[in-house]
């Protein structure tokens, strides 16, 4: 049994480097951090036989919702997949069980992957029938819920300049450690980080926001001109969360930004959490 906080969405981002020689043969490295991509590029680019280098950004998005037994695929039916979103390479879908706690949050229970409705019903019936066994994991079966999980693999071709710098990567890691889900927003002017909060508001973090710029302006991550974080709340009201101050090093500036964003997130309930609605136990 695994005990984890469950969020409605989780993202994992990594990069692939493909190096082609003049004969079309490729050397590929995958699962790389942004800084490792730069190292690979610097290593391969000067080679006389290198014809081109292609960089690909991979984003794995895991979306979770609570579903009822009656909404599961029927007996003998395969699990239907959602339509492939734009930019997506692959989409998968499965189920797993969670237990509802008294505070309404959820903890994992049982296998991490149940492929079909039949698998869900089979594991549920086995759990119920073995509760009196000496080696059984005791569980209140009325508190069990089914998670419907969709895993989407998105890809996009990128250039070296599109990679997040080490400070941005550090910021992303700190947000993830605190259970905050950041979403990259790609626009023609660059990429921004959007952090969703439990109360329905969100914080937009942009790079290149030095002193004196308007709080509703957006500057792309990667401009290295400082940080700007703005919370958009009810009625689209904007509140400045952080603006870079002159005289700070990039490292100190990023630390101060992370502190401000995390403090704001705590004031507004943290990140979105998958909550349970009371329901009758499965018959």
mmCIF file of C-alpha atoms in Angstrom:
data_model
loop_
_atom_site.group_PDB
_atom_site.id
_atom_site.type_symbol
_atom_site.label_atom_id
_atom_site.label_comp_id
_atom_site.label_asym_id
_atom_site.label_seq_id
_atom_site.Cartn_x
_atom_site.Cartn_y
_atom_site.Cartn_z
ATOM 1 C CA UNK A 1 0.000 0.000 0.000
ATOM 2 C CA UNK A 2 1.310 3.434 -0.981
ATOM 3 C CA UNK A 3 0.426 6.644 0.819
ATOM 4 C CA UNK A 4 0.660 9.713 -1.422
ATOM 5 C CA UNK A 5 -1.062 13.062 -1.823
ATOM 6 C CA UNK A 6 -3.148 13.014 -4.969
ATOM 7 C CA UNK A 7 -3.353 16.062 -7.214
ATOM 8 C CA UNK A 8 -5.684 16.376 -10.218
ATOM 9 C CA UNK A 9 -2.696 16.733 -12.555
ATOM 10 C CA UNK A 10 1.027 16.011 -12.543
ATOM 11 C CA UNK A 11 3.600 16.933 -15.206
ATOM 12 C CA UNK A 12 7.036 15.552 -15.980
ATOM 13 C CA UNK A 13 9.266 17.234 -18.566
ATOM 14 C CA UNK A 14 12.430 15.881 -20.152
ATOM 15 C CA UNK A 15 14.347 16.302 -23.407
ATOM 16 C CA UNK A 16 15.795 14.149 -26.182
ATOM 17 C CA UNK A 17 18.857 14.953 -28.309
ATOM 18 C CA UNK A 18 19.211 13.343 -31.766
ATOM 19 C CA UNK A 19 22.527 13.866 -33.572
ATOM 20 C CA UNK A 20 22.590 13.018 -37.316
ATOM 21 C CA UNK A 21 25.732 12.502 -39.360
ATOM 22 C CA UNK A 22 26.084 13.205 -43.080
ATOM 23 C CA UNK A 23 24.892 9.662 -43.903
ATOM 24 C CA UNK A 24 21.673 10.043 -41.921
ATOM 25 C CA UNK A 25 22.685 7.846 -39.004
ATOM 26 C CA UNK A 26 21.519 9.115 -35.624
ATOM 27 C CA UNK A 27 22.867 9.035 -32.080
ATOM 28 C CA UNK A 28 20.092 9.602 -29.531
ATOM 29 C CA UNK A 29 20.137 10.497 -25.859
ATOM 30 C CA UNK A 30 16.857 10.731 -23.965
ATOM 31 C CA UNK A 31 15.483 11.472 -20.505
ATOM 32 C CA UNK A 32 17.810 14.430 -20.196
ATOM 33 C CA UNK A 33 17.757 17.456 -17.909
ATOM 34 C CA UNK A 34 18.007 20.821 -19.712
ATOM 35 C CA UNK A 35 21.605 21.356 -18.591
ATOM 36 C CA UNK A 36 22.550 17.899 -19.929
ATOM 37 C CA UNK A 37 21.012 18.829 -23.288
ATOM 38 C CA UNK A 38 23.295 21.856 -23.486
ATOM 39 C CA UNK A 39 26.304 19.703 -22.651
ATOM 40 C CA UNK A 40 25.338 17.227 -25.367
ATOM 41 C CA UNK A 41 24.878 20.043 -27.871
ATOM 42 C CA UNK A 42 28.256 21.594 -27.025
ATOM 43 C CA UNK A 43 29.912 18.189 -27.385
ATOM 44 C CA UNK A 44 28.387 17.165 -30.727
ATOM 45 C CA UNK A 45 28.032 20.481 -32.536
ATOM 46 C CA UNK A 46 31.783 21.004 -33.283
ATOM 47 C CA UNK A 47 32.242 17.457 -34.645
ATOM 48 C CA UNK A 48 33.109 17.600 -38.372
ATOM 49 C CA UNK A 49 30.751 14.734 -39.239
ATOM 50 C CA UNK A 50 27.729 16.222 -37.439
ATOM 51 C CA UNK A 51 25.120 17.243 -40.017
ATOM 52 C CA UNK A 52 22.314 18.427 -37.722
ATOM 53 C CA UNK A 53 21.112 18.222 -34.138
ATOM 54 C CA UNK A 54 17.412 17.904 -33.274
ATOM 55 C CA UNK A 55 16.061 18.677 -29.796
ATOM 56 C CA UNK A 56 12.676 17.380 -28.635
ATOM 57 C CA UNK A 57 10.808 18.354 -25.467
ATOM 58 C CA UNK A 58 8.665 15.618 -23.910
ATOM 59 C CA UNK A 59 5.865 16.371 -21.437
ATOM 60 C CA UNK A 60 4.049 13.597 -19.588
ATOM 61 C CA UNK A 61 0.717 14.805 -18.196
ATOM 62 C CA UNK A 62 -1.100 12.565 -15.726
ATOM 63 C CA UNK A 63 -4.705 13.662 -15.140
ATOM 64 C CA UNK A 64 -6.785 12.066 -12.364
ATOM 65 C CA UNK A 65 -10.507 12.098 -11.675
ATOM 66 C CA UNK A 66 -12.711 10.066 -9.314
ATOM 67 C CA UNK A 67 -15.131 7.802 -11.140
ATOM 68 C CA UNK A 68 -18.070 5.649 -10.041
ATOM 69 C CA UNK A 69 -18.267 1.878 -10.534
ATOM 70 C CA UNK A 70 -21.247 2.294 -12.831
ATOM 71 C CA UNK A 71 -19.158 4.533 -15.106
ATOM 72 C CA UNK A 72 -16.412 1.933 -15.610
ATOM 73 C CA UNK A 73 -16.157 0.034 -18.912
ATOM 74 C CA UNK A 74 -18.561 -2.897 -18.974
ATOM 75 C CA UNK A 75 -17.777 -6.592 -18.610
ATOM 76 C CA UNK A 76 -15.339 -7.742 -21.269
ATOM 77 C CA UNK A 77 -14.955 -4.230 -22.672
ATOM 78 C CA UNK A 78 -11.634 -2.596 -23.409
ATOM 79 C CA UNK A 79 -10.965 0.785 -21.814
ATOM 80 C CA UNK A 80 -11.771 3.509 -24.369
ATOM 81 C CA UNK A 81 -9.095 6.141 -24.930
ATOM 82 C CA UNK A 82 -9.735 9.885 -25.212
ATOM 83 C CA UNK A 83 -8.974 11.659 -28.480
ATOM 84 C CA UNK A 84 -5.312 12.433 -29.011
ATOM 85 C CA UNK A 85 -4.813 16.115 -28.089
ATOM 86 C CA UNK A 86 -2.971 18.466 -30.427
ATOM 87 C CA UNK A 87 0.773 17.971 -30.081
ATOM 88 C CA UNK A 88 0.346 14.649 -28.277
ATOM 89 C CA UNK A 89 2.430 11.623 -29.206
ATOM 90 C CA UNK A 90 0.502 9.019 -27.216
ATOM 91 C CA UNK A 91 -2.335 8.746 -24.705
ATOM 92 C CA UNK A 92 -2.952 5.935 -22.195
ATOM 93 C CA UNK A 93 -5.707 5.317 -19.662
ATOM 94 C CA UNK A 94 -5.981 3.100 -16.589
ATOM 95 C CA UNK A 95 -7.589 2.916 -13.138
ATOM 96 C CA UNK A 96 -6.444 2.513 -9.540
ATOM 97 C CA UNK A 97 -7.970 2.536 -6.074
ATOM 98 C CA UNK A 98 -7.617 5.161 -3.373
ATOM 99 C CA UNK A 99 -8.983 5.459 0.150
ATOM 100 C CA UNK A 100 -10.854 8.548 1.327
ATOM 101 C CA UNK A 101 -9.587 9.947 4.619
ATOM 102 C CA UNK A 102 -11.636 11.907 7.143
ATOM 103 C CA UNK A 103 -10.277 15.243 5.876
ATOM 104 C CA UNK A 104 -11.462 14.403 2.353
ATOM 105 C CA UNK A 105 -8.002 13.795 0.877
ATOM 106 C CA UNK A 106 -7.002 10.509 -0.714
ATOM 107 C CA UNK A 107 -4.271 7.889 -0.257
ATOM 108 C CA UNK A 108 -3.262 5.161 -2.682
ATOM 109 C CA UNK A 109 -4.385 1.549 -2.244
ATOM 110 C CA UNK A 110 -3.613 -1.592 -4.205
ATOM 111 C CA UNK A 111 -2.069 -1.971 -7.681
ATOM 112 C CA UNK A 112 -0.898 1.230 -9.363
ATOM 113 C CA UNK A 113 -2.372 0.118 -12.711
ATOM 114 C CA UNK A 114 -5.708 -1.581 -13.356
ATOM 115 C CA UNK A 115 -6.240 -1.675 -17.123
ATOM 116 C CA UNK A 116 -9.971 -2.403 -17.464
ATOM 117 C CA UNK A 117 -13.246 -2.210 -15.587
ATOM 118 C CA UNK A 118 -13.012 -5.980 -15.120
ATOM 119 C CA UNK A 119 -9.629 -5.549 -13.391
ATOM 120 C CA UNK A 120 -11.147 -2.951 -11.044
ATOM 121 C CA UNK A 121 -14.125 -5.116 -10.118
ATOM 122 C CA UNK A 122 -11.945 -8.205 -9.708
ATOM 123 C CA UNK A 123 -9.550 -6.481 -7.296
ATOM 124 C CA UNK A 124 -12.431 -4.914 -5.356
ATOM 125 C CA UNK A 125 -14.208 -8.269 -4.953
ATOM 126 C CA UNK A 126 -10.935 -9.926 -3.899
ATOM 127 C CA UNK A 127 -10.310 -7.180 -1.306
ATOM 128 C CA UNK A 128 -13.814 -7.594 0.145
ATOM 129 C CA UNK A 129 -13.614 -11.410 0.243
ATOM 130 C CA UNK A 130 -10.227 -11.501 2.003
ATOM 131 C CA UNK A 131 -10.922 -9.030 4.822
ATOM 132 C CA UNK A 132 -11.329 -11.858 7.322
ATOM 133 C CA UNK A 133 -8.039 -13.509 6.361
ATOM 134 C CA UNK A 134 -5.146 -13.251 8.809
ATOM 135 C CA UNK A 135 -2.764 -11.705 6.250
ATOM 136 C CA UNK A 136 -5.275 -9.270 4.743
ATOM 137 C CA UNK A 137 -4.649 -5.526 4.678
ATOM 138 C CA UNK A 138 -7.539 -4.173 6.736
ATOM 139 C CA UNK A 139 -9.460 -1.481 4.891
ATOM 140 C CA UNK A 140 -12.877 0.127 5.166
ATOM 141 C CA UNK A 141 -14.175 -0.878 1.727
ATOM 142 C CA UNK A 142 -16.830 1.846 1.894
ATOM 143 C CA UNK A 143 -13.981 4.373 1.803
ATOM 144 C CA UNK A 144 -12.487 2.995 -1.418
ATOM 145 C CA UNK A 145 -12.733 5.135 -4.537
ATOM 146 C CA UNK A 146 -11.662 4.531 -8.125
ATOM 147 C CA UNK A 147 -9.309 6.921 -9.874
ATOM 148 C CA UNK A 148 -9.626 7.270 -13.641
ATOM 149 C CA UNK A 149 -6.104 8.136 -14.826
ATOM 150 C CA UNK A 150 -5.151 9.476 -18.254
ATOM 151 C CA UNK A 151 -1.467 9.736 -19.214
ATOM 152 C CA UNK A 152 -0.758 11.975 -22.201
ATOM 153 C CA UNK A 153 2.676 12.170 -23.839
ATOM 154 C CA UNK A 154 3.167 15.483 -25.657
ATOM 155 C CA UNK A 155 6.193 16.337 -27.784
ATOM 156 C CA UNK A 156 7.439 19.466 -29.530
ATOM 157 C CA UNK A 157 10.595 20.338 -31.422
ATOM 158 C CA UNK A 158 12.630 23.025 -29.656
ATOM 159 C CA UNK A 159 15.742 25.078 -30.177
ATOM 160 C CA UNK A 160 18.579 25.491 -27.700
ATOM 161 C CA UNK A 161 17.211 28.903 -26.673
ATOM 162 C CA UNK A 162 13.883 27.295 -25.679
ATOM 163 C CA UNK A 163 15.459 25.283 -22.854
ATOM 164 C CA UNK A 164 14.944 26.546 -19.300
ATOM 165 C CA UNK A 165 18.102 27.849 -17.650
ATOM 166 C CA UNK A 166 19.385 26.182 -14.478
ATOM 167 C CA UNK A 167 17.683 28.765 -12.250
ATOM 168 C CA UNK A 168 14.311 28.185 -13.896
ATOM 169 C CA UNK A 169 14.816 24.421 -13.562
ATOM 170 C CA UNK A 170 15.624 24.895 -9.865
ATOM 171 C CA UNK A 171 12.426 26.921 -9.433
ATOM 172 C CA UNK A 172 10.364 24.182 -11.119
ATOM 173 C CA UNK A 173 11.883 21.588 -8.795
ATOM 174 C CA UNK A 174 11.035 23.641 -5.696
ATOM 175 C CA UNK A 175 7.433 24.033 -6.831
ATOM 176 C CA UNK A 176 7.117 20.280 -7.411
ATOM 177 C CA UNK A 177 8.645 19.525 -3.992
ATOM 178 C CA UNK A 178 5.922 21.659 -2.385
ATOM 179 C CA UNK A 179 3.215 19.825 -4.342
ATOM 180 C CA UNK A 180 2.487 22.713 -6.706
ATOM 181 C CA UNK A 181 1.687 21.892 -10.305
ATOM 182 C CA UNK A 182 3.303 24.262 -12.800
ATOM 183 C CA UNK A 183 2.055 24.413 -16.363
ATOM 184 C CA UNK A 184 4.217 25.806 -19.172
ATOM 185 C CA UNK A 185 2.328 28.259 -21.369
ATOM 186 C CA UNK A 186 3.954 28.618 -24.786
ATOM 187 C CA UNK A 187 3.279 31.864 -26.663
ATOM 188 C CA UNK A 188 4.943 33.560 -29.593
ATOM 189 C CA UNK A 189 6.764 35.809 -27.119
ATOM 190 C CA UNK A 190 8.096 32.868 -25.101
ATOM 191 C CA UNK A 191 7.184 30.444 -22.326
ATOM 192 C CA UNK A 192 5.606 31.298 -18.961
ATOM 193 C CA UNK A 193 5.019 29.191 -15.881
ATOM 194 C CA UNK A 194 1.491 29.044 -14.527
ATOM 195 C CA UNK A 195 0.911 27.701 -11.002
ATOM 196 C CA UNK A 196 -2.651 26.733 -10.115
ATOM 197 C CA UNK A 197 -3.862 27.217 -6.546
ATOM 198 C CA UNK A 198 -6.536 25.462 -4.505
ATOM 199 C CA UNK A 199 -8.871 28.471 -4.410
ATOM 200 C CA UNK A 200 -9.133 28.598 -8.218
ATOM 201 C CA UNK A 201 -6.655 31.439 -8.711
ATOM 202 C CA UNK A 202 -3.290 31.054 -10.410
ATOM 203 C CA UNK A 203 0.150 32.637 -10.366
ATOM 204 C CA UNK A 204 1.913 33.468 -13.624
ATOM 205 C CA UNK A 205 5.707 33.549 -13.404
ATOM 206 C CA UNK A 206 7.664 35.234 -16.164
ATOM 207 C CA UNK A 207 11.324 35.968 -16.705
ATOM 208 C CA UNK A 208 12.668 39.298 -17.854
ATOM 209 C CA UNK A 209 10.555 41.487 -15.543
ATOM 210 C CA UNK A 210 12.892 44.080 -14.129
ATOM 211 C CA UNK A 211 12.022 47.103 -11.961
ATOM 212 C CA UNK A 212 9.498 49.518 -13.367
ATOM 213 C CA UNK A 213 7.502 47.168 -15.595
ATOM 214 C CA UNK A 214 3.746 46.866 -15.375
ATOM 215 C CA UNK A 215 2.389 44.035 -13.227
ATOM 216 C CA UNK A 216 0.160 42.763 -16.016
ATOM 217 C CA UNK A 217 2.957 42.597 -18.579
ATOM 218 C CA UNK A 218 4.304 39.198 -19.611
ATOM 219 C CA UNK A 219 7.926 38.568 -20.447
ATOM 220 C CA UNK A 220 9.156 35.189 -21.555
ATOM 221 C CA UNK A 221 11.135 32.809 -19.390
ATOM 222 C CA UNK A 222 14.706 32.983 -20.637
ATOM 223 C CA UNK A 223 15.122 36.739 -21.041
ATOM 224 C CA UNK A 224 17.275 36.863 -17.863
ATOM 225 C CA UNK A 225 16.093 40.331 -16.935
ATOM 226 C CA UNK A 226 14.610 39.404 -13.553
ATOM 227 C CA UNK A 227 11.431 37.736 -12.337
ATOM 228 C CA UNK A 228 7.803 38.822 -12.174
ATOM 229 C CA UNK A 229 5.091 36.764 -10.450
ATOM 230 C CA UNK A 230 1.457 37.881 -10.609
ATOM 231 C CA UNK A 231 -1.583 36.198 -9.060
ATOM 232 C CA UNK A 232 -4.827 36.347 -11.017
ATOM 233 C CA UNK A 233 -7.796 35.908 -8.703
ATOM 234 C CA UNK A 234 -11.561 36.385 -8.855
ATOM 235 C CA UNK A 235 -12.846 38.791 -11.504
ATOM 236 C CA UNK A 236 -9.387 38.653 -13.112
ATOM 237 C CA UNK A 237 -8.003 40.893 -10.369
ATOM 238 C CA UNK A 238 -4.197 41.011 -10.496
ATOM 239 C CA UNK A 239 -1.938 41.063 -7.451
ATOM 240 C CA UNK A 240 1.822 41.318 -7.695
ATOM 241 C CA UNK A 241 3.453 38.447 -5.815
ATOM 242 C CA UNK A 242 7.093 39.183 -6.609
ATOM 243 C CA UNK A 243 9.162 41.594 -8.676
ATOM 244 C CA UNK A 244 12.941 41.399 -8.965
ATOM 245 C CA UNK A 245 14.943 43.979 -7.086
ATOM 246 C CA UNK A 246 18.125 45.438 -8.475
ATOM 247 C CA UNK A 247 21.383 44.311 -6.925
ATOM 248 C CA UNK A 248 20.425 40.651 -6.354
ATOM 249 C CA UNK A 249 22.364 37.863 -7.993
ATOM 250 C CA UNK A 250 20.374 35.559 -10.241
ATOM 251 C CA UNK A 251 20.578 32.800 -7.625
ATOM 252 C CA UNK A 252 19.419 35.043 -4.755
ATOM 253 C CA UNK A 253 16.684 36.491 -6.962
ATOM 254 C CA UNK A 254 15.345 33.012 -7.748
ATOM 255 C CA UNK A 255 15.377 32.012 -4.070
ATOM 256 C CA UNK A 256 13.423 35.149 -3.150
ATOM 257 C CA UNK A 257 10.940 34.458 -5.965
ATOM 258 C CA UNK A 258 10.395 30.868 -4.796
ATOM 259 C CA UNK A 259 9.799 32.025 -1.210
ATOM 260 C CA UNK A 260 7.246 34.612 -2.336
ATOM 261 C CA UNK A 261 5.380 32.160 -4.576
ATOM 262 C CA UNK A 262 5.305 29.429 -1.920
ATOM 263 C CA UNK A 263 4.085 31.868 0.753
ATOM 264 C CA UNK A 264 1.327 33.084 -1.573
ATOM 265 C CA UNK A 265 0.349 29.496 -2.391
ATOM 266 C CA UNK A 266 0.080 28.610 1.307
ATOM 267 C CA UNK A 267 -2.142 31.648 1.911
ATOM 268 C CA UNK A 268 -4.520 30.400 -0.782
ATOM 269 C CA UNK A 269 -4.723 26.739 0.196
ATOM 270 C CA UNK A 270 -1.705 25.368 -1.646
ATOM 271 C CA UNK A 271 -2.086 23.574 -4.944
ATOM 272 C CA UNK A 272 -5.267 21.874 -6.180
ATOM 273 C CA UNK A 273 -5.893 18.542 -4.462
ATOM 274 C CA UNK A 274 -8.108 15.761 -5.688
ATOM 275 C CA UNK A 275 -10.999 15.763 -3.238
ATOM 276 C CA UNK A 276 -13.582 13.101 -2.577
ATOM 277 C CA UNK A 277 -17.343 13.567 -2.501
ATOM 278 C CA UNK A 278 -19.281 11.399 -0.019
ATOM 279 C CA UNK A 279 -21.073 8.568 -1.768
ATOM 280 C CA UNK A 280 -22.701 5.250 -1.041
ATOM 281 C CA UNK A 281 -20.356 2.237 -0.920
ATOM 282 C CA UNK A 282 -20.281 -0.045 -3.941
ATOM 283 C CA UNK A 283 -22.777 -2.870 -3.585
#
